[in-house]
Amino acid sequence: MSEQIDQALSRKYDAGFVSDIESETFPIGLDEDVIQRISAMKGEPEWMLEWRLRAYRSWLTMEEPEWAHVHYPKIDYQAISYYSAPKSMKDKPKSLDEVDPELLRTYEKLGIPLHEQEMLAGVAVDAVFDSVSVVTTFRSKLEEAGVIFCPISEAVHKYPELVKKYLGTVVPRSDNYFAALNSAVFTDGSFVYIPKGVRCPMELSTYFRINEQNTGQFERTLIVADEGSYVSYLEGCTAPQRDENQLHAAVVELVAMDDAQIKYSTVQNWYPGDENGKGGIYNFVTKRGICHTNAKISWTQVETGSAVTWKYPSCILKGDNSVGEFYSVALTRGRQQADTGTKMIHLGKNTKSTIISKGISAGNSNNAYRGLVQMGPKADGARNFTECDSLLIGDRCGAHTFPYIESRNPSAIVEHEATTSKVSDDQLFLCKQRGLDAEKAVSMIVNGFCKEVFRELPMEFAVEAGKLLEISLEGSVG
Amino acid sequence: MLKIQNLHASVEQKHILKGLNLDIKPGEVHAIMGPNGAGKSTLGYILSGREGYEVSEGSVDFQGEDLLEMEIEDRARKGLFLAFQYPVEIPGVSNMEFMKESVNAMREQRGEEPLSAAEFLKKAKEACKQVQLPLDFLKRGVNEGFSGGEKKRNELMQMILLEPTLCILDESDSGLDIDALQVVANGVNSQRDGKRSFIVITHYQRLLDYIEPDHVHILANGKVVKSGDASLAKEVEKEGYAFLGQDNAEEAGA
């Protein structure tokens, strides 16, 4: 039976099509001129350009990190184009009717209807195509509640005070190599502001799509939940199937003020490359949130795509009684490599964090969990619970766990549990004896393994995530 | 229903079955007894198609088809059910979702519509009741944290739900106290309808006090060495397997 499991994982990547859209794309290469041109394209104010240039200059002094358990050829940053936008976007459409129909079809193919009447009630979408935000739905309804949800490029113009106040406060410009690069060249992304005491009336959602060849996508998301507010935010991503590797280096910053709550969910399905490891997205992402007093941030991620993933959604628990959560399912197959996990930095008293990580490895893939739990000297009574489970499918894949625990407070409690298991021949035999085929059996076993995390996803996303796993496992057994 | 002719099989190059014959008619209950290592469980695995078992000779006809040519899941969908001696756990997958998929796979094979959640639940509750399994077991992970006896009853619950045509019970009595044994036996007896056939594999005669077999076969050294009616089981109970002779007993124990 393990032979069957072994049979190379060769399912089709459903989102792998290329859209024929005329684009305006910068020539490859990166220097200060390019950054000035990006800034000029977006008509940015001087302070924004200055911010980018300072990020660029620190990036030049930095080295690409090599500590992650991933291997890939050196990236040539001069071979990437740093800006691409559908031509028709030049004069930004005011409504959906003015959007290039090909672009709308692209999103429809991806199962993301942008027409408001077709939308699932209660989800507002911001769609980012290559470097620009295409359309944001349900804006007027959100405005009524005082919620700001718009492309970050627009926020720079319309809400400069808010952007200036928070941008780079959670992930500083020179935080790390990829964050610095992003700060220099980010082209779009979403901006969210929830005013004091407001519970955002619907789920907010952004879909990212890389279409152009040889472009990188560098989006930047900033979510500010003011005192006592609540927001649930969903992020999804896909890319066409290409032989070249493409770079995606995003930054997400979350600010949860006193008593605020942010729930951030990601379903990441970037193109993972073919079974021999050709092509695929390099996904180097910095995601971090800061919790003030009594605030709570939950990260939930389902990661099935990308050739290489380097991603550690983290929480800085600065305020007393604040809560950080990280729920993750990371599935790797073929030649995919993932090094993902979280950081929980406990600074305030009685801060709590929970980490549930489920890694599933199949084929020749490598899946690593890397997590840091840090208890600061003032974090009296802080608590962490970590559960880190790995599931292996077949016998040529790897699962690795790198937990880092640093406690500088004797009253803090840190718990770490880890398990590694295999989809066993016995389990498969039981399922088949009950009339299920091997694929159904594996997907059922994997879904059961991930249940604790799926429970944390918003309803529509949980269904999507389950299906995505099923599709990702297609062909993983003979 | 099932006709096994001159079946030879090995596992890990060890020759286990050496020319086994068995003929089971619809509605019949056949008990397979024998010393440890006689090949009783192997028979169950070969019939259900478990990998790692190699058939070198012989044939098995199941309802007019060549059983040995079929995939594991197809055998199951065509009505062959194996109650496991040691059922494996599937953490996080509830009994309910597992059995719903399973029942609907069988229904699809028969060209029937899948059951709705409500219809399924009703049937599942009835099946639980029959084997005295508390209803919250439906919500628990498949065999997850079940006691030995609970696992056996859970197997029976599945059998009742799936309505197979041929049930193979692999030592469904092992490790059970007398009350649990009766529950299992009652579960089996309730499914005897004159059409459904059973192969009851057991080491001890005591299960057969509650499930009365039509035929009893003694399996030793990979062959049926003696067949008879229910009285044969009683004889074995009294005499042990010593009557098989020194050679057989030795090989069987090897």
JSON list of C-alpha atoms in Angstrom, two decimals, chain A residues 1-2 4 424-427 429-438 440 444-449 451, chain B residues 48 50-51 72-73 76-77 80-82 84 88-93 97-98 101-102 105-106 155 158:
[
{"chain": "A", "resi": 1, "resn": "MET", "atom": "CA", "xyz": [0.00, 0.00, 0.00]},
{"chain": "A", "resi": 2, "resn": "SER", "atom": "CA", "xyz": [2.85, 2.35, 0.75]},
{"chain": "A", "resi": 4, "resn": "GLN", "atom": "CA", "xyz": [0.66, 3.32, -3.92]},
{"chain": "A", "resi": 424, "resn": "SER", "atom": "CA", "xyz": [-0.56, 3.57, 8.18]},
{"chain": "A", "resi": 425, "resn": "ASP", "atom": "CA", "xyz": [-1.29, 0.65, 5.90]},
{"chain": "A", "resi": 426, "resn": "ASP", "atom": "CA", "xyz": [-3.66, -0.59, 8.60]},
{"chain": "A", "resi": 427, "resn": "GLN", "atom": "CA", "xyz": [-5.70, 2.60, 8.45]},
{"chain": "A", "resi": 429, "resn": "PHE", "atom": "CA", "xyz": [-6.85, -1.16, 4.73]},
{"chain": "A", "resi": 430, "resn": "LEU", "atom": "CA", "xyz": [-9.66, -0.48, 7.22]},
{"chain": "A", "resi": 431, "resn": "CYS", "atom": "CA", "xyz": [-10.99, 2.35, 5.03]},
{"chain": "A", "resi": 432, "resn": "LYS", "atom": "CA", "xyz": [-10.83, 0.29, 1.86]},
{"chain": "A", "resi": 433, "resn": "GLN", "atom": "CA", "xyz": [-12.45, -2.68, 3.55]},
{"chain": "A", "resi": 434, "resn": "ARG", "atom": "CA", "xyz": [-15.31, -0.31, 4.31]},
{"chain": "A", "resi": 435, "resn": "GLY", "atom": "CA", "xyz": [-15.63, 0.48, 0.62]},
{"chain": "A", "resi": 436, "resn": "LEU", "atom": "CA", "xyz": [-13.67, 3.74, 0.42]},
{"chain": "A", "resi": 437, "resn": "ASP", "atom": "CA", "xyz": [-11.07, 4.22, -2.29]},
{"chain": "A", "resi": 438, "resn": "ALA", "atom": "CA", "xyz": [-7.52, 5.10, -1.34]},
{"chain": "A", "resi": 440, "resn": "LYS", "atom": "CA", "xyz": [-10.96, 9.24, -0.20]},
{"chain": "A", "resi": 444, "resn": "MET", "atom": "CA", "xyz": [-10.40, 11.61, 5.29]},
{"chain": "A", "resi": 445, "resn": "ILE", "atom": "CA", "xyz": [-7.46, 10.65, 7.51]},
{"chain": "A", "resi": 446, "resn": "VAL", "atom": "CA", "xyz": [-5.72, 13.95, 6.76]},
{"chain": "A", "resi": 447, "resn": "ASN", "atom": "CA", "xyz": [-8.87, 15.96, 7.38]},
{"chain": "A", "resi": 448, "resn": "GLY", "atom": "CA", "xyz": [-9.29, 14.22, 10.71]},
{"chain": "A", "resi": 449, "resn": "PHE", "atom": "CA", "xyz": [-5.71, 15.08, 11.56]},
{"chain": "A", "resi": 451, "resn": "LYS", "atom": "CA", "xyz": [-9.72, 19.02, 12.51]},
{"chain": "B", "resi": 48, "resn": "SER", "atom": "CA", "xyz": [-10.77, -9.23, 2.02]},
{"chain": "B", "resi": 50, "resn": "ARG", "atom": "CA", "xyz": [-5.16, -7.22, 2.28]},
{"chain": "B", "resi": 51, "resn": "GLU", "atom": "CA", "xyz": [-1.84, -6.50, 0.62]},
{"chain": "B", "resi": 72, "resn": "ILE", "atom": "CA", "xyz": [-10.18, -4.35, -1.74]},
{"chain": "B", "resi": 73, "resn": "GLU", "atom": "CA", "xyz": [-12.83, -1.65, -1.91]},
{"chain": "B", "resi": 76, "resn": "ALA", "atom": "CA", "xyz": [-16.30, -4.51, 0.23]},
{"chain": "B", "resi": 77, "resn": "ARG", "atom": "CA", "xyz": [-18.81, -2.74, -2.00]},
{"chain": "B", "resi": 80, "resn": "LEU", "atom": "CA", "xyz": [-17.80, -8.67, 1.79]},
{"chain": "B", "resi": 81, "resn": "PHE", "atom": "CA", "xyz": [-17.31, -7.42, 5.32]},
{"chain": "B", "resi": 82, "resn": "LEU", "atom": "CA", "xyz": [-14.44, -8.15, 7.68]},
{"chain": "B", "resi": 84, "resn": "PHE", "atom": "CA", "xyz": [-11.28, -6.86, 12.50]},
{"chain": "B", "resi": 88, "resn": "VAL", "atom": "CA", "xyz": [-7.10, 0.45, 14.06]},
{"chain": "B", "resi": 89, "resn": "GLU", "atom": "CA", "xyz": [-7.77, 4.02, 15.25]},
{"chain": "B", "resi": 90, "resn": "ILE", "atom": "CA", "xyz": [-8.36, 6.92, 12.88]},
{"chain": "B", "resi": 91, "resn": "PRO", "atom": "CA", "xyz": [-7.96, 10.01, 15.08]},
{"chain": "B", "resi": 92, "resn": "GLY", "atom": "CA", "xyz": [-10.13, 13.03, 14.34]},
{"chain": "B", "resi": 93, "resn": "VAL", "atom": "CA", "xyz": [-12.43, 11.19, 11.91]},
{"chain": "B", "resi": 97, "resn": "GLU", "atom": "CA", "xyz": [-18.59, 10.62, 9.08]},
{"chain": "B", "resi": 98, "resn": "PHE", "atom": "CA", "xyz": [-16.60, 7.46, 8.49]},
{"chain": "B", "resi": 101, "resn": "GLU", "atom": "CA", "xyz": [-19.02, 7.67, 3.63]},
{"chain": "B", "resi": 102, "resn": "SER", "atom": "CA", "xyz": [-18.90, 3.93, 3.89]},
{"chain": "B", "resi": 105, "resn": "ALA", "atom": "CA", "xyz": [-20.12, 3.94, -1.03]},
{"chain": "B", "resi": 106, "resn": "MET", "atom": "CA", "xyz": [-22.12, 0.70, -0.69]},
{"chain": "B", "resi": 155, "resn": "GLU", "atom": "CA", "xyz": [-17.15, -3.44, 14.36]},
{"chain": "B", "resi": 158, "resn": "GLN", "atom": "CA", "xyz": [-20.57, -1.19, 11.27]}
]
